[in-house]
Coordinates of C-alpha atoms in Angstrom, one line a residue:
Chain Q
X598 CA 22.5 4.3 -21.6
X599 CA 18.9 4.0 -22.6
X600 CA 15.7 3.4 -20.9
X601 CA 14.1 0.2 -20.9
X602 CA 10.9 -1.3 -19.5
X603 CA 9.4 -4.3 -20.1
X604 CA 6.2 -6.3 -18.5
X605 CA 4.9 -10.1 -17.8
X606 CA 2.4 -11.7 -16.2
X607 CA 3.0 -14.5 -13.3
X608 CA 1.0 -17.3 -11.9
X609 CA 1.2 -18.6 -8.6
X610 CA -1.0 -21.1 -7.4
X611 CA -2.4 -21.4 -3.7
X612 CA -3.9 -23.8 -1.8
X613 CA -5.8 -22.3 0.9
X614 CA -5.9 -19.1 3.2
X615 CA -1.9 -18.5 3.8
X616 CA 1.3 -16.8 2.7
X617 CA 3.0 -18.0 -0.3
X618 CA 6.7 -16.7 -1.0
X619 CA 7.1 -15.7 -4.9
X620 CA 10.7 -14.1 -4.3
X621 CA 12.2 -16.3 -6.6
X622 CA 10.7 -16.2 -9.4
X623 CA 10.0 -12.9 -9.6
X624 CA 13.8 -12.0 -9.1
X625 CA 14.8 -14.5 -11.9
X626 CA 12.6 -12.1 -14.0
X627 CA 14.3 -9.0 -13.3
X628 CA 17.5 -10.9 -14.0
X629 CA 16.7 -12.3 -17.4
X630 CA 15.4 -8.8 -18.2
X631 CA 18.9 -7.3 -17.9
X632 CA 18.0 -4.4 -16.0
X633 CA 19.9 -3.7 -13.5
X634 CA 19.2 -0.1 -11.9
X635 CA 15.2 0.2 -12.1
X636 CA 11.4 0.0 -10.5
X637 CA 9.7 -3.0 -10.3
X638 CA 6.1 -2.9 -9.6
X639 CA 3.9 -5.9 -9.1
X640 CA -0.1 -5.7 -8.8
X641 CA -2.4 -9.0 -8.2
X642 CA -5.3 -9.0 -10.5
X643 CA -7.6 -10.0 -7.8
X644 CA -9.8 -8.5 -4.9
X645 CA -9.5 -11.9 -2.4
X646 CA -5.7 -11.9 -2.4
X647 CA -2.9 -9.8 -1.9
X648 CA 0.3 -8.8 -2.1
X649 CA 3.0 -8.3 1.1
X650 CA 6.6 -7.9 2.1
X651 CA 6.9 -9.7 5.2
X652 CA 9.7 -12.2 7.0
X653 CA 11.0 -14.9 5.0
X654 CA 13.0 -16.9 7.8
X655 CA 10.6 -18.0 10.8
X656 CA 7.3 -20.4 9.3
X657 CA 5.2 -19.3 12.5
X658 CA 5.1 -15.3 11.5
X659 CA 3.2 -16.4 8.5
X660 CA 1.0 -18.7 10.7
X661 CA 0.3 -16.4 13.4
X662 CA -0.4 -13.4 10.7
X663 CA -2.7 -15.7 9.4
X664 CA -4.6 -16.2 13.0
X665 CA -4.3 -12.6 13.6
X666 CA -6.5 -11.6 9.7
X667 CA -8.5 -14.6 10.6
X668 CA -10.2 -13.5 14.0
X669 CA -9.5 -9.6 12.9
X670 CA -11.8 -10.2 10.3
X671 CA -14.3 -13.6 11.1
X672 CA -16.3 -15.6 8.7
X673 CA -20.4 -15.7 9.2
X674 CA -20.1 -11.7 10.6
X675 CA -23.8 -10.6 10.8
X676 CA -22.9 -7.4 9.4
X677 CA -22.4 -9.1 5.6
X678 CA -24.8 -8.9 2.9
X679 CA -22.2 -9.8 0.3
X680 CA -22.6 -13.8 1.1
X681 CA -23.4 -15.4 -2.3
X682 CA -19.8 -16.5 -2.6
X683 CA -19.1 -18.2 0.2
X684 CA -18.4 -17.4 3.9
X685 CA -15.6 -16.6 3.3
X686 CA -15.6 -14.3 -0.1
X687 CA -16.3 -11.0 1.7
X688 CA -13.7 -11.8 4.3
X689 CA -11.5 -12.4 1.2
X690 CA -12.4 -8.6 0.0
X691 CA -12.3 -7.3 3.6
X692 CA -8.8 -8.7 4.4
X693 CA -7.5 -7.1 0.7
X694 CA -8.7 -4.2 1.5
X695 CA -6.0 -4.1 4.8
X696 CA -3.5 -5.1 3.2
X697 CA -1.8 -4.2 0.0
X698 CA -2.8 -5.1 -3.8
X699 CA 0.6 -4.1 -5.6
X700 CA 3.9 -3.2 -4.7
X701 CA 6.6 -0.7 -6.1
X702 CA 10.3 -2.4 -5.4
X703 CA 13.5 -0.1 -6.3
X704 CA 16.1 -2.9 -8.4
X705 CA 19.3 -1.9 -7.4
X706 CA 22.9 -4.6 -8.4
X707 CA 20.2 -6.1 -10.8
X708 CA 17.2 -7.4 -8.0
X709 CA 14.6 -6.0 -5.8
X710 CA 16.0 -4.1 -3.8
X711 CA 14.7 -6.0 -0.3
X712 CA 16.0 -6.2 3.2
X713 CA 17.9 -9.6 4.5
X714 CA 14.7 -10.6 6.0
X715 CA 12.3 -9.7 3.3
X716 CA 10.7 -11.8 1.0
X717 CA 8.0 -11.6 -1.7
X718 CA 4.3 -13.2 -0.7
X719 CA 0.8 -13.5 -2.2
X720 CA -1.4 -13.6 0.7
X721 CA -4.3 -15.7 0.0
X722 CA -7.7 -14.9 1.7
X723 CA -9.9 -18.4 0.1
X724 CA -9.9 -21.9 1.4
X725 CA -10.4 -23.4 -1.9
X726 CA -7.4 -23.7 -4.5
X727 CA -6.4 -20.3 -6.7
X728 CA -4.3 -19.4 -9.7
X729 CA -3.6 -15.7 -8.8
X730 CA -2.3 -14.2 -11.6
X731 CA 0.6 -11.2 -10.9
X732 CA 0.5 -8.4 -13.0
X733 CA 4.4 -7.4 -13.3
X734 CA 6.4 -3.8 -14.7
X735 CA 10.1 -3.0 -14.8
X736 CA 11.6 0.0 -16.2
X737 CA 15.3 0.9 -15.6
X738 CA 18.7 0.8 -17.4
X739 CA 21.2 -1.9 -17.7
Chain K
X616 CA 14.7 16.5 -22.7
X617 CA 15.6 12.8 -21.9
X618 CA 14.4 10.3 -18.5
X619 CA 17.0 10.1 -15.8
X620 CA 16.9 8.1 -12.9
X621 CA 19.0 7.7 -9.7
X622 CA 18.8 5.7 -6.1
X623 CA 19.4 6.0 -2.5
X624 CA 19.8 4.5 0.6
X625 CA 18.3 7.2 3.9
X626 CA 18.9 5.8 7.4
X627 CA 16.0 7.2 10.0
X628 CA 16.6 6.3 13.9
X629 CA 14.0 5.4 15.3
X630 CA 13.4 5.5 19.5
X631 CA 10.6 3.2 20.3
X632 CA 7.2 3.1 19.0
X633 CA 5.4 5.7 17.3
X634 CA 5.8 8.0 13.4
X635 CA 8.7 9.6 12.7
X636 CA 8.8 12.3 9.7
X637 CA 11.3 12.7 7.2
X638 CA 9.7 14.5 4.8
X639 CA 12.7 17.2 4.7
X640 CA 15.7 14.8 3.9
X641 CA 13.7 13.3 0.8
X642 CA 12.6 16.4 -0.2
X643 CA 16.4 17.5 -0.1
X644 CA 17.5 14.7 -2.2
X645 CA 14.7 14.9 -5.0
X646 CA 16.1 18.5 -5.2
X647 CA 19.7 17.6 -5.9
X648 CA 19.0 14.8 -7.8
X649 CA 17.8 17.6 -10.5
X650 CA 14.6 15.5 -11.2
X651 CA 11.6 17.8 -11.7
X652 CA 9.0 16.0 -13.1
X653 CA 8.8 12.2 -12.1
X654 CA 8.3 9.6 -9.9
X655 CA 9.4 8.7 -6.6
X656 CA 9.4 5.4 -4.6
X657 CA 10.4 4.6 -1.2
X658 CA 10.6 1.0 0.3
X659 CA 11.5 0.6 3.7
X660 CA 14.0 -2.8 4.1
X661 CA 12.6 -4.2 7.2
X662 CA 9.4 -6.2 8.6
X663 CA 9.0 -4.7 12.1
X664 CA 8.5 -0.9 10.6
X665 CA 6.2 1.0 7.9
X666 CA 6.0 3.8 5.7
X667 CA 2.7 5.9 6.2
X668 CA 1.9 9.3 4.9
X669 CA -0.2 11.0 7.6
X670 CA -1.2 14.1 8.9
X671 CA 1.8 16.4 9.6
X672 CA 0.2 19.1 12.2
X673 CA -1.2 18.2 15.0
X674 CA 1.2 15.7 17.2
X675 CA -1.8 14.1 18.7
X676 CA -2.3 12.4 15.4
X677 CA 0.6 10.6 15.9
X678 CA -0.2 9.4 19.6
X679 CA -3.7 8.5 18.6
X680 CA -2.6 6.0 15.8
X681 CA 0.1 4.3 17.9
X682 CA -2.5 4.0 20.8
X683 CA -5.1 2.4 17.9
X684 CA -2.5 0.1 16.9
X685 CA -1.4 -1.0 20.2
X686 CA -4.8 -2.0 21.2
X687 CA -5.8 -3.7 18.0
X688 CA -2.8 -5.8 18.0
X689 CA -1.6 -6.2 21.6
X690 CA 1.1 -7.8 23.2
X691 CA 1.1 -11.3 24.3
X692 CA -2.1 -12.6 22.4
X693 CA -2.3 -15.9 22.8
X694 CA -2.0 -16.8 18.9
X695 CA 1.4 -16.1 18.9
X696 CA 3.9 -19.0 18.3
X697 CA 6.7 -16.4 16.8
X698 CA 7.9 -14.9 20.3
X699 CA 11.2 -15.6 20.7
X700 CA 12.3 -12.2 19.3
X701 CA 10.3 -10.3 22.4
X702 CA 6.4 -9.5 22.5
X703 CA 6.6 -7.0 20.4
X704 CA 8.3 -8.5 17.6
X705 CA 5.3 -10.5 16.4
X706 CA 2.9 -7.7 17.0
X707 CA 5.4 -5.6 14.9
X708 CA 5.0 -8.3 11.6
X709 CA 0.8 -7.6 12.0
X710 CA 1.2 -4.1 12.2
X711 CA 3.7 -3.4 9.5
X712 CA 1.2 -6.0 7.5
X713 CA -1.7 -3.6 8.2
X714 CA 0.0 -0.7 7.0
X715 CA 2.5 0.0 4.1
X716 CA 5.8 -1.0 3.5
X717 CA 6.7 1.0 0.2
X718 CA 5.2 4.3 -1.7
X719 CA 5.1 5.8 -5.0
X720 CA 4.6 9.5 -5.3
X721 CA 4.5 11.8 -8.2
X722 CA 7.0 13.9 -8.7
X723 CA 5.8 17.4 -9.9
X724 CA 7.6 20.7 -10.1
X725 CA 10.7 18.9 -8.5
X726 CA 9.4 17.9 -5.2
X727 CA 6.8 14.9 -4.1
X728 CA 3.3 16.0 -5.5
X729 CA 2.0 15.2 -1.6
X730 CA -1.6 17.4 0.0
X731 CA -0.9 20.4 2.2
X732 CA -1.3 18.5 5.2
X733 CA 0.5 15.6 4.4
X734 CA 3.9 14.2 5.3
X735 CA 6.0 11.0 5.1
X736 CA 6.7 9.1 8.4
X737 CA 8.2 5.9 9.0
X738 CA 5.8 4.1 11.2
X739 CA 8.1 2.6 13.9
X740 CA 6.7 -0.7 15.5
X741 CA 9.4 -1.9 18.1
X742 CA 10.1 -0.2 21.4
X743 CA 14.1 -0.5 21.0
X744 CA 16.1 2.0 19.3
X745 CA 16.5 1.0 15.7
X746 CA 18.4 2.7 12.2
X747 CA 15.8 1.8 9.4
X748 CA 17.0 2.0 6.0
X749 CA 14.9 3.0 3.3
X750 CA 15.8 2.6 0.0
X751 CA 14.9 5.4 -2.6
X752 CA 14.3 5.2 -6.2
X753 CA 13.5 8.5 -8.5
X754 CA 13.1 8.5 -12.2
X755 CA 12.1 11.6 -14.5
X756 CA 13.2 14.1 -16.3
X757 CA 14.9 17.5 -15.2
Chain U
X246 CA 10.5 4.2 -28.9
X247 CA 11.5 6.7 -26.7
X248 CA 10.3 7.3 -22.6
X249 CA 7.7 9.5 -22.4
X250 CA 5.8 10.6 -19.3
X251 CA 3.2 12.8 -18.2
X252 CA 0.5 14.3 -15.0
X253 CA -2.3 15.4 -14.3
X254 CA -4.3 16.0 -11.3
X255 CA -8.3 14.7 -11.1
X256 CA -10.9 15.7 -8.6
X257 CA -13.3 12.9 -7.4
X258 CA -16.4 14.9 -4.9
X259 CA -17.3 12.4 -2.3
X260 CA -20.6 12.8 -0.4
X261 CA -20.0 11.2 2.8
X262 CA -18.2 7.9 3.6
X263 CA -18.0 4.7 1.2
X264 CA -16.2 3.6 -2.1
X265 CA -16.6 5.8 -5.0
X266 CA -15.4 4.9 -8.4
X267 CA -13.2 6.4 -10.6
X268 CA -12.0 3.8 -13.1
X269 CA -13.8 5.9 -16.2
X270 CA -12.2 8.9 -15.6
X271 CA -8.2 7.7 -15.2
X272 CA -9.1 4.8 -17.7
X273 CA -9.7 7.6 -20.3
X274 CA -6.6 9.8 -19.0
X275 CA -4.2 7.1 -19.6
X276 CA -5.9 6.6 -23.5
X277 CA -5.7 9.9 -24.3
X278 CA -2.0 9.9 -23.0
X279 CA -1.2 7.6 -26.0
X280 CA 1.1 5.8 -23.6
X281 CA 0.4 1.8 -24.5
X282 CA 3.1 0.3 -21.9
X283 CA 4.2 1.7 -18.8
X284 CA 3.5 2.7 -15.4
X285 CA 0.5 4.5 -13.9
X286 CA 0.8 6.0 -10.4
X287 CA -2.4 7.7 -8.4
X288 CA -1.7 9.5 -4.8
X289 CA -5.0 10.7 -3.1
X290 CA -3.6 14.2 -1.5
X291 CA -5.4 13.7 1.9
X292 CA -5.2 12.0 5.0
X293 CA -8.6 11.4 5.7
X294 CA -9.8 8.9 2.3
X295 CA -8.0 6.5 0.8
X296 CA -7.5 4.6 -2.7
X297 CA -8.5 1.6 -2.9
X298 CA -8.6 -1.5 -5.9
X299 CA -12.1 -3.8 -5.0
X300 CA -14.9 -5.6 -6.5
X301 CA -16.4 -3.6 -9.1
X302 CA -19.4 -5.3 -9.3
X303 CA -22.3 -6.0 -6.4
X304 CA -22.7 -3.0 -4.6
X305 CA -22.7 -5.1 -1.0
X306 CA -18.8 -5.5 -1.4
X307 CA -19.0 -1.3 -0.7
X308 CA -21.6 -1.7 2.2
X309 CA -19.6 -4.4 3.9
X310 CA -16.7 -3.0 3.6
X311 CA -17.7 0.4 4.9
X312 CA -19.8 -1.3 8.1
X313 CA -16.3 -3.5 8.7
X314 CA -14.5 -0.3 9.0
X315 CA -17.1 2.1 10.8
X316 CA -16.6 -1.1 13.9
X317 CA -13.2 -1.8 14.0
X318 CA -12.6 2.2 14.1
X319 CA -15.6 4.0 15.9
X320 CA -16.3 7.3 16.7
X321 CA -16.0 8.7 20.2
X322 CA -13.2 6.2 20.8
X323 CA -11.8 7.6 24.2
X324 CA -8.3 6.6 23.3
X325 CA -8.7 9.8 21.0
X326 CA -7.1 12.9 22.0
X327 CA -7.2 14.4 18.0
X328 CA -10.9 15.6 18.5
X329 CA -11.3 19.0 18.0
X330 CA -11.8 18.5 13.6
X331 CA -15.3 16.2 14.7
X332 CA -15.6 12.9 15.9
X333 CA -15.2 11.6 12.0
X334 CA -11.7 13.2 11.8
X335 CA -9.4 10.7 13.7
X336 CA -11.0 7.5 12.9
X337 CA -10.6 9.1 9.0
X338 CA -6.8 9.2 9.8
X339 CA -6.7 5.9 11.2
X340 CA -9.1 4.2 8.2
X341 CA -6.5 6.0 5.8
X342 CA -3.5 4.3 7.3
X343 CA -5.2 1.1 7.4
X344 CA -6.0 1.2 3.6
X345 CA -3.6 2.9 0.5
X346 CA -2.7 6.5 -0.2
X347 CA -1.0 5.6 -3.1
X348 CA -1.6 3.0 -6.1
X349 CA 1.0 2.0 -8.6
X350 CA -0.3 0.2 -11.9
X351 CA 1.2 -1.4 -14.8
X352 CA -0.4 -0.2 -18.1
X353 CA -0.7 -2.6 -21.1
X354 CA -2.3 -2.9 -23.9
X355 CA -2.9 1.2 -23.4
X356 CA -4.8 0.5 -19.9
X357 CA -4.6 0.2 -16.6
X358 CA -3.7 -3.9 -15.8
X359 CA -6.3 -4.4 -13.6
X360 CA -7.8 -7.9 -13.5
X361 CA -11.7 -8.2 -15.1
X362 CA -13.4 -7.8 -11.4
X363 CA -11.4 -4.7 -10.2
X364 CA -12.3 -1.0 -9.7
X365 CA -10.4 2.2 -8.7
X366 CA -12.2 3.8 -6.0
X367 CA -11.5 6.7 -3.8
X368 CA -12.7 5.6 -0.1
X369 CA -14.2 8.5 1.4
X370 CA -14.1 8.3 5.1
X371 CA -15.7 11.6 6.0
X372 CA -19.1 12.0 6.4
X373 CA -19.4 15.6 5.1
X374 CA -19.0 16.0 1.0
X375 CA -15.5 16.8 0.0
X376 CA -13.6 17.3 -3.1
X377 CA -10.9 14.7 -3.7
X378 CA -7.6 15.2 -5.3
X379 CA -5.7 12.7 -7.3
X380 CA -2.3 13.4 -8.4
X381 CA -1.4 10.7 -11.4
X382 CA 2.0 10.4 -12.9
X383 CA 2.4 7.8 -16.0
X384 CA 5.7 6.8 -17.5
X385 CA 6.0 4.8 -20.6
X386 CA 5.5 4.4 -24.3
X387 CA 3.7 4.7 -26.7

């Protein structure tokens, strides 16, 4: 058997600061692509959003991780000198920075090889609307 | 010479908060696998636990982080709607959040290409005993 | 097309803490690879700076971002037992387990699939100069 890779780009759209699961169609990707033993990496091409494996059953861990960012790291912080974009731009690049901007996933049986309780988010850190785009790379065998 | 790859899964127990190396058994199966230039990735399958690479000589290291993070993301903050898995359940979401849950590491002369000082600890966030699994993936060439 | 895959390792000096970039440099690596699609994977070999993907254009991002981190980790902490490297050593460690030791990026197109307002940058977190090493690994083809 040969390796293969292959790559794609993704667009997932966001509507204020917020977790927004992307497991599915990311897995239907790695399905169509007919690999099934590989590593999948994903990267956001953007510095006011990320990229995190978190819980994909209970709504309120997404709320309260999004309390948590949002009084770890305030809006209108006197220390700021970045504030042409918005009060809440160099939050954006602040909160980024703590979390993750790509992801490496083994595929194993033909999808990411995740936990039970793990699923796939782009963590949004602006209020107004975004079309995050997803840089995406598999390589693996079939 | 042509590109191999091969998975794992590596179960580390865990006994309450705090970093846990397992440097050795990865190293170990890198070796077998017969991979001597490549790349390694580890994801750990759970929401409540990280992956960190961190200092590996002096233990006070380790104490000093998990003291950080237990102050910057206590127990029984207020924000908290998710608490019906225990205080430290939500608390364990932000931290693993904060921290990774998966890492790529060159593989180079047929073990991870990782700094003198550093070594690969799973970042334990609840205070019961746990098994984490971490799934492995290594592809390269012998 | 066959696999291909190759390493190197780069040194990036630092001269005390803040963002320093190094998208030139690893840019150039991966076009004189002559690997078009793949997978490009840095791992800073310390414990005390991290890598990090931000703004690559106004210089305040940097500033911000280093004055967010300098509060939310100070020096002299007394929850520090890990004190006999200086008073910039642990808060390093905990800065670097806050932010990425590792960075995995698709390549297309023969670079590095970072979106148009991205940068590599090593974040130094020590105030005395220091050589940096990056170990890169890139798998792909040509």
């Amino acid at each position: 058997m040969s390796m293969l890779q292959t790559t794609h780009r993704l667009e997932v759209e966001t509507r204020g600061r917020g977790l927004y699961m992307f497991t599915d169609p990311v897995c239907r990707w790695v399905a169509r692509s007919g690999i099934r033993t590989g590593l999948l990496t994903l990267l956001i091409q953007h510095t006011s959003a990320s990229l995190v494996i978190q819980e994909n059953a209970d709504p309120d861990v997404r709320g309260d991780l999004q309390r948590f960012f949002a009084r770890l790291v305030p809006e209108g912080d006197e220390i700021y000198h970045h504030t042409l974009e918005g009060p809440d731009d160099m939050p954006a690049h602040v909160r980024s920075t703590l979390t993750q901007t790509q992801l490496s996933i083994p595929v194993m049986d033909g999808r990411p090889a995740l936990g039970t309780w793990q699923g796939l988010y782009v963590f949004e850190h602006r209020h107004a609307p975004q079309r995050r785009r997803v840089a995406m790379h598999l390589i693996g065998e079939a």
